[in-house]
Amino acid sequence: MKKILVIDDEKSVRLMLGGMLKKLGFETEAAENAERAFALWRQQHFDAVFCDLRLPDKNGIEVVRELRAQGFDGALLVITAYGTIETAVQAIQAGADDFLTKPLSGPEQLQTVLNKALERRKLLRRVQAEKYRDGVPEFIGVDPLSRNLLEKIKVVAQVDTTVLLTGETGTGKEVVARLLHAFSQRRDEPFLAVNCAALTESLLESQLFGHEKGAFTGAQQSYPGLLRLADGGTLFLDEIGELPLSLQAKLLRVLQERVVMPVGGVKEIRIDVRLVAATNRDLAQEVAAGRFRADLYYRLNVVQLTIPPLRERKGDILPLLQHFCARQAAKLGKPKPEFDEELEARALAYSWPGNVRELANVAERSMLFWDGRQETFDLDLPVLPETGESEVNLYRLERKAIERALVLAGGNRKKAAALLGISLRTLYYKMQNYCIK
């Protein structure tokens, strides 16, 4: 149930507005002045505020301006018996969504205006969230394991519960998260994503939970945080196993109570967001080692989907290669390459330890250096240690040989390639694969 704050110095108006709002299905609180209004606002979450233009301790437009400055992103409506075009413009410029004159004609007018303002705020939040979200990716999967996974995604998407995605790095967990959102009832609301390993603890806390103006050095304005920006939609928490213990406790409260407390805030804000988390770690082992909270693990692990590694779904390798090569061809203005039997056999024989992410990188590199002639297209598959001591030794020997050749050539890569008996292009590839600068 949405909650509304009514600010008016006249008791009769507070009772009248409160009564109409309750009949319309809203919960209400009332304040007779600005001081009391701000005290209530700091303690509770409100979806909308009706504020009288003339209050005993502050002008209503000042109240609107201060509420917006302090991070209130709900609907704000100014009401007055002394309306002019000038004051209406001032109220809108200060951050109000609408300007009403007393007396109100009845509940119908109130509901129409309020619904319009609430929808406007929802739209503004969605626009603000747009800069964080990308489009829904296409599902490329013909292997039976992938088709089975897609069917599970469609079923789980309809159940509005927390989902834990597990699997090796690069298997496409974010793609699955986006599909869960796309197939759900939340599809028209924001989908936002954050990598828990990519930010420092303090920055991640601010990014997730938001912060108030002045909460820390540099916080010149309030920020709602991804949990609030994703309200009504889905938030994807990648690499959840990297979340610091202190933030695990805050996230647990979000899951338990559906409320969020911004950094520097004094009141919790109710939210409606679906969480999808992903990890390449064994969270049960992390719990046993004391690095992950058991209660949070159980809250996250309501439904678990495991994404198989690419080596176990070989039927996807060639379609994925064709997809990524075609995408690069469009970007680079080159024709789509044709795969011969030898190239396909090599692609299928390779174990793809980096999974789909590695495959995409291989396709990008191969297309980048291709001259556009079909007879010269080749896959730049890295030489990596796969299994066995002999392969590890070969990996080390080749790396040392390249490093030695570069030293002998005085850093001249063309000369080093000649010493090794390989092309300059091959040398560049191998240096990249072995992380040689």
XYZ file of C-alpha atoms in Angstrom:
437
model
C 0.000 0.000 0.000
C 1.398 3.387 -1.003
C 1.912 5.929 1.778
C 1.206 9.652 1.442
C 2.191 12.617 3.609
C -0.248 15.537 3.875
C 1.266 18.870 5.014
C -1.275 21.587 5.845
C -1.732 23.953 8.790
C -5.538 23.608 8.640
C -6.781 20.550 10.523
C -9.957 20.400 8.444
C -7.915 20.132 5.238
C -5.680 17.430 6.736
C -8.739 15.410 7.766
C -10.505 15.953 4.442
C -7.493 14.986 2.316
C -6.602 12.091 4.595
C -10.142 10.742 4.417
C -10.305 10.901 0.625
C -6.893 9.275 0.244
C -7.829 6.418 2.585
C -10.982 5.788 0.549
C -8.767 5.584 -2.537
C -6.673 2.880 -0.865
C -3.707 4.915 0.394
C -2.116 5.001 3.839
C -1.616 8.544 5.156
C 0.314 10.615 7.673
C -0.312 14.299 8.419
C 1.841 17.237 9.514
C 0.731 20.730 10.502
C 4.029 22.438 9.614
C 7.329 21.931 7.779
C 9.277 20.945 10.897
C 6.891 18.101 11.680
C 6.802 17.081 8.005
C 10.575 16.708 7.775
C 10.626 14.774 11.054
C 8.099 12.289 9.631
C 9.925 12.095 6.299
C 13.199 11.181 8.017
C 11.491 8.346 9.886
C 9.251 6.867 7.191
C 9.052 6.240 3.460
C 6.430 8.178 1.505
C 5.436 7.636 -2.108
C 3.847 11.076 -2.423
C 3.541 14.387 -0.547
C 0.719 16.948 -0.624
C 2.061 20.273 0.632
C 0.167 23.493 1.319
C 1.723 26.603 -0.207
C 1.443 28.632 3.018
C 2.750 27.018 6.187
C 3.375 28.746 9.542
C 7.120 28.055 9.567
C 8.092 27.792 5.902
C 6.878 28.493 2.381
C 5.554 25.377 0.614
C 7.830 25.950 -2.385
C 10.834 25.926 -0.033
C 9.616 22.604 1.384
C 9.388 21.168 -2.132
C 12.867 22.415 -3.010
C 14.396 20.987 0.190
C 12.685 17.616 -0.205
C 14.081 17.275 -3.713
C 17.542 18.415 -2.576
C 17.519 15.768 0.151
C 16.714 12.984 -2.301
C 12.932 12.596 -2.207
C 11.967 11.090 -5.571
C 8.259 10.486 -4.975
C 5.345 12.554 -6.245
C 5.124 16.143 -4.904
C 1.885 18.105 -5.204
C 1.389 21.680 -3.994
C -2.114 22.727 -2.862
C -3.312 26.246 -2.084
C -6.345 28.481 -1.922
C -4.277 31.371 -3.308
C -3.142 30.010 -6.661
C -1.607 32.166 -9.368
C 0.191 31.271 -12.577
C 3.410 32.707 -11.128
C 3.328 30.549 -7.981
C 2.386 27.476 -10.023
C 5.444 27.975 -12.244
C 7.662 28.487 -9.180
C 6.355 25.270 -7.615
C 7.005 23.221 -10.760
C 10.490 24.708 -11.117
C 11.226 23.801 -7.485
C 10.385 20.157 -8.195
C 6.618 19.798 -7.775
C 4.757 17.475 -10.125
C 1.487 19.404 -10.052
C -0.213 22.455 -8.538
C -3.792 22.191 -7.163
C -6.157 24.890 -5.958
C -8.568 24.494 -3.050
C -11.234 23.387 -2.757
C -10.706 20.071 -4.536
C -13.693 18.869 -6.532
C -13.635 15.377 -5.004
C -11.884 11.999 -4.808
C -11.997 11.525 -8.596
C -9.915 14.643 -9.226
C -7.538 13.654 -6.438
C -7.033 10.163 -7.835
C -6.498 11.415 -11.388
C -3.903 13.995 -10.360
C -2.140 11.655 -7.941
C -1.961 8.740 -10.388
C -0.585 11.059 -13.053
C 2.112 12.355 -10.676
C 3.062 8.862 -9.474
C 3.322 7.646 -13.062
C 5.488 10.641 -13.943
C 7.917 9.873 -11.103
C 8.015 6.236 -12.161
C 8.848 7.284 -15.716
C 11.590 9.639 -14.509
C 13.155 6.839 -12.438
C 13.039 4.590 -15.476
C 14.735 7.238 -17.624
C 17.418 7.675 -14.958
C 17.925 3.914 -14.900
C 18.295 3.734 -18.695
C 21.927 4.836 -18.544
C 22.737 1.715 -16.532
C 20.974 -0.881 -18.630
C 21.542 -2.490 -22.013
C 19.240 -4.363 -24.327
C 18.195 -7.977 -23.884
C 20.757 -10.263 -25.542
C 19.829 -12.870 -28.103
C 19.911 -16.455 -26.843
C 22.284 -18.473 -29.047
C 21.993 -22.120 -28.103
C 21.148 -25.240 -30.097
C 22.833 -27.814 -27.882
C 20.354 -29.942 -25.864
C 21.883 -28.642 -22.622
C 21.246 -25.057 -23.728
C 17.696 -25.769 -24.865
C 16.993 -27.418 -21.520
C 18.450 -24.388 -19.722
C 16.244 -22.036 -21.747
C 13.127 -23.969 -20.749
C 14.153 -23.720 -17.088
C 14.724 -19.979 -17.486
C 11.203 -19.520 -18.848
C 9.700 -21.424 -15.903
C 11.786 -19.707 -13.211
C 11.129 -16.267 -14.738
C 7.442 -16.580 -13.874
C 8.196 -17.204 -10.180
C 8.997 -13.838 -8.606
C 11.772 -15.071 -6.333
C 15.514 -14.682 -5.856
C 17.667 -16.717 -8.246
C 21.293 -17.820 -7.854
C 23.210 -18.452 -11.085
C 26.285 -20.663 -10.852
C 28.879 -21.680 -13.405
C 32.407 -21.052 -14.581
C 33.631 -17.603 -15.574
C 32.497 -16.570 -19.030
C 29.598 -19.009 -19.387
C 27.029 -16.244 -19.896
C 25.450 -15.746 -16.480
C 24.463 -12.144 -17.237
C 22.752 -13.288 -20.440
C 20.699 -15.723 -18.345
C 19.878 -12.958 -15.844
C 18.636 -10.695 -18.644
C 16.526 -13.515 -20.048
C 14.986 -14.143 -16.616
C 13.981 -10.481 -16.600
C 12.755 -10.510 -20.214
C 10.472 -13.506 -19.627
C 9.126 -12.181 -16.301
C 6.226 -9.896 -15.408
C 8.846 -7.214 -14.677
C 10.008 -7.046 -18.305
C 8.813 -3.443 -18.790
C 10.682 -2.211 -15.711
C 14.448 -1.579 -15.370
C 17.090 -4.296 -15.509
C 20.290 -3.101 -13.839
C 23.555 -4.938 -13.220
C 26.583 -4.447 -10.984
C 29.794 -6.436 -10.594
C 30.484 -6.842 -6.886
C 34.189 -7.480 -7.534
C 34.750 -4.384 -9.664
C 34.270 -1.709 -6.976
C 35.803 -0.877 -3.621
C 33.693 -1.630 -0.552
C 32.683 1.994 0.064
C 31.923 2.678 -3.594
C 29.929 -0.541 -3.918
C 27.893 0.356 -0.829
C 27.036 3.759 -2.286
C 26.306 2.287 -5.715
C 23.965 -0.372 -4.330
C 22.210 1.356 -1.448
C 22.553 4.999 -2.475
C 23.672 7.905 -0.311
C 22.408 11.167 1.080
C 23.908 14.543 0.275
C 26.943 15.128 2.509
C 27.125 11.482 3.621
C 30.843 11.466 2.791
C 33.466 13.685 1.202
C 32.457 14.377 -2.377
C 28.769 13.510 -1.901
C 27.556 16.849 -3.243
C 24.109 15.493 -4.039
C 22.029 12.521 -3.027
C 22.002 9.351 -5.146
C 19.168 6.785 -4.952
C 21.333 3.699 -5.567
C 20.787 0.780 -7.931
C 18.362 -1.001 -5.606
C 15.985 1.960 -5.808
C 16.657 2.679 -9.478
C 15.700 -0.929 -10.230
C 12.459 -0.602 -8.237
C 9.777 -2.669 -9.916
C 12.385 -4.465 -12.024
C 15.421 -6.702 -11.615
C 18.891 -6.103 -10.164
C 21.679 -8.485 -11.220
C 24.490 -8.897 -8.687
C 27.423 -10.464 -10.515
C 30.218 -12.146 -8.548
C 28.169 -12.073 -5.359
C 30.833 -14.187 -3.655
C 33.086 -11.097 -3.625
C 30.602 -9.026 -1.601
C 32.250 -7.855 1.671
C 30.758 -9.269 4.872
C 29.633 -5.821 6.051
C 27.566 -5.345 2.895
C 26.260 -8.907 3.082
C 24.428 -7.901 6.278
C 22.835 -4.898 4.537
C 21.823 -6.984 1.540
C 20.284 -9.595 3.840
C 18.002 -6.927 5.310
C 16.950 -5.908 1.803
C 15.951 -9.502 1.081
C 14.199 -9.994 4.417
C 12.349 -6.698 4.776
C 12.317 -5.272 1.249
C 13.745 -1.990 2.507
C 16.970 -0.127 1.760
C 18.929 2.291 3.954
C 21.051 4.822 2.014
C 24.523 5.714 3.284
C 24.051 8.636 5.659
C 20.296 8.079 5.739
C 18.099 7.949 8.829
C 15.088 6.128 7.408
C 14.575 2.960 5.440
C 12.903 3.118 2.038
C 10.614 0.361 0.849
C 11.468 -1.177 -2.520
C 10.108 -3.846 -4.834
C 12.964 -5.424 -6.764
C 13.875 -8.929 -7.859
C 17.462 -9.964 -7.144
C 19.385 -12.322 -9.398
C 22.877 -13.159 -8.129
C 25.719 -14.979 -9.866
C 28.957 -16.601 -8.773
C 31.690 -18.865 -10.090
C 32.534 -19.893 -6.531
C 31.126 -22.685 -4.387
C 29.190 -20.513 -1.924
C 28.601 -23.473 0.404
C 32.377 -23.750 0.792
C 32.617 -19.984 1.277
C 30.049 -20.274 4.081
C 32.042 -23.087 5.706
C 35.193 -20.954 5.490
C 33.445 -18.002 7.155
C 33.710 -15.756 4.101
C 29.995 -15.730 3.284
C 26.989 -15.460 5.566
C 24.952 -18.656 5.801
C 21.660 -16.754 6.201
C 22.337 -14.686 3.077
C 23.321 -17.812 1.144
C 20.006 -19.478 1.956
C 18.100 -16.307 1.030
C 19.868 -16.098 -2.329
C 19.730 -19.803 -3.100
C 15.935 -20.086 -3.321
C 16.234 -21.223 -6.939
C 19.576 -22.182 -8.457
C 20.372 -22.410 -12.154
C 23.727 -23.822 -13.253
C 25.094 -22.738 -16.633
C 27.155 -25.560 -18.194
C 30.654 -24.744 -19.504
C 31.021 -24.434 -23.267
C 33.061 -27.661 -23.522
C 29.988 -29.574 -22.311
C 27.681 -28.037 -24.914
C 29.713 -28.392 -28.080
C 26.612 -27.967 -30.199
C 26.748 -24.245 -29.385
C 30.372 -23.642 -30.415
C 29.917 -23.163 -34.165
C 26.640 -21.162 -33.942
C 28.272 -18.865 -31.381
C 31.374 -18.445 -33.554
C 29.222 -17.589 -36.555
C 27.234 -15.103 -34.462
C 30.264 -13.258 -33.063
C 32.120 -13.257 -36.390
C 29.039 -11.878 -38.156
C 28.706 -9.169 -35.521
C 32.346 -8.144 -35.971
C 31.956 -8.255 -39.751
C 29.142 -5.707 -39.508
C 31.246 -3.473 -37.243
C 34.354 -3.661 -39.420
C 32.618 -3.546 -42.799
C 33.970 -6.952 -43.784
C 32.203 -9.964 -45.321
C 31.067 -12.844 -43.144
C 33.730 -15.565 -43.081
C 32.989 -19.071 -44.292
C 34.152 -21.902 -42.027
C 35.814 -24.883 -43.706
C 35.864 -28.378 -42.202
C 39.392 -28.023 -40.818
C 38.535 -24.781 -39.012
C 35.334 -26.250 -37.588
C 37.213 -29.322 -36.371
C 39.791 -27.154 -34.587
C 37.074 -25.067 -32.949
C 35.250 -28.174 -31.743
C 38.446 -29.836 -30.506
C 39.492 -26.839 -28.408
C 38.300 -26.944 -24.775
C 37.460 -23.207 -24.467
C 38.566 -22.767 -20.834
C 37.327 -19.170 -20.931
C 33.944 -20.322 -22.246
C 31.729 -17.989 -24.314
C 33.715 -14.908 -23.297
C 36.909 -16.440 -24.693
C 35.115 -17.521 -27.854
C 33.857 -13.971 -28.403
C 37.386 -12.609 -27.932
C 38.829 -15.154 -30.388
C 36.206 -14.191 -32.969
C 36.939 -10.490 -32.474
C 40.724 -10.926 -32.822
C 40.387 -13.197 -35.836
C 38.090 -10.762 -37.623
C 40.208 -7.737 -36.733
C 43.336 -9.023 -38.499
C 41.563 -10.786 -41.370
C 42.096 -9.264 -44.809
C 38.595 -10.193 -45.999
C 39.590 -13.006 -48.368
C 37.752 -16.243 -47.588
C 40.807 -18.405 -48.288
C 42.852 -16.609 -45.606
C 40.383 -16.651 -42.705
C 41.642 -18.518 -39.672
C 40.843 -18.743 -35.987
C 43.391 -17.324 -33.613
C 43.156 -20.105 -31.050
C 45.556 -19.607 -28.137
C 48.132 -22.183 -27.138
C 47.305 -22.761 -23.487
C 48.155 -25.538 -21.033
C 45.165 -27.843 -20.924
C 46.047 -31.023 -19.063
C 49.163 -32.949 -18.282
C 52.657 -31.964 -17.175
C 54.126 -32.126 -20.694
C 51.665 -29.497 -21.954
C 52.436 -27.232 -19.018
C 56.159 -27.564 -19.781
C 55.498 -26.795 -23.469
C 53.576 -23.684 -22.429
C 56.475 -22.509 -20.275
C 59.083 -23.304 -22.942
C 57.227 -21.369 -25.636
C 56.783 -18.366 -23.366
C 60.493 -18.394 -22.467
C 61.435 -18.718 -26.151
C 59.391 -15.650 -27.044
C 60.817 -13.643 -24.144
C 64.378 -14.697 -25.128
C 63.829 -13.750 -28.777
C 62.561 -10.313 -27.764
C 65.674 -9.762 -25.649
C 67.987 -10.851 -28.492
C 66.107 -8.590 -30.911
C 66.400 -5.636 -28.550
C 62.635 -5.414 -28.260
C 62.123 -5.272 -32.031
C 59.107 -7.496 -32.572
C 59.671 -7.937 -36.304
C 63.199 -9.241 -35.690
C 61.974 -11.425 -32.824
C 59.358 -12.991 -35.104
C 62.059 -13.715 -37.715
C 64.261 -15.359 -35.065
C 61.354 -17.574 -34.014
C 60.395 -18.407 -37.588
C 56.835 -17.115 -37.183
C 54.893 -14.223 -38.650
C 54.684 -10.889 -36.864
C 50.944 -11.368 -36.534
C 51.434 -14.751 -34.838
C 53.961 -13.183 -32.480
C 51.460 -10.498 -31.483
C 48.854 -13.163 -30.755
C 51.224 -15.268 -28.676
C 52.455 -12.241 -26.721
C 48.854 -11.399 -25.910
C 48.061 -14.981 -24.887
C 51.121 -15.194 -22.650
C 50.612 -11.651 -21.271
C 54.042 -10.548 -22.548
C 54.390 -6.791 -22.903
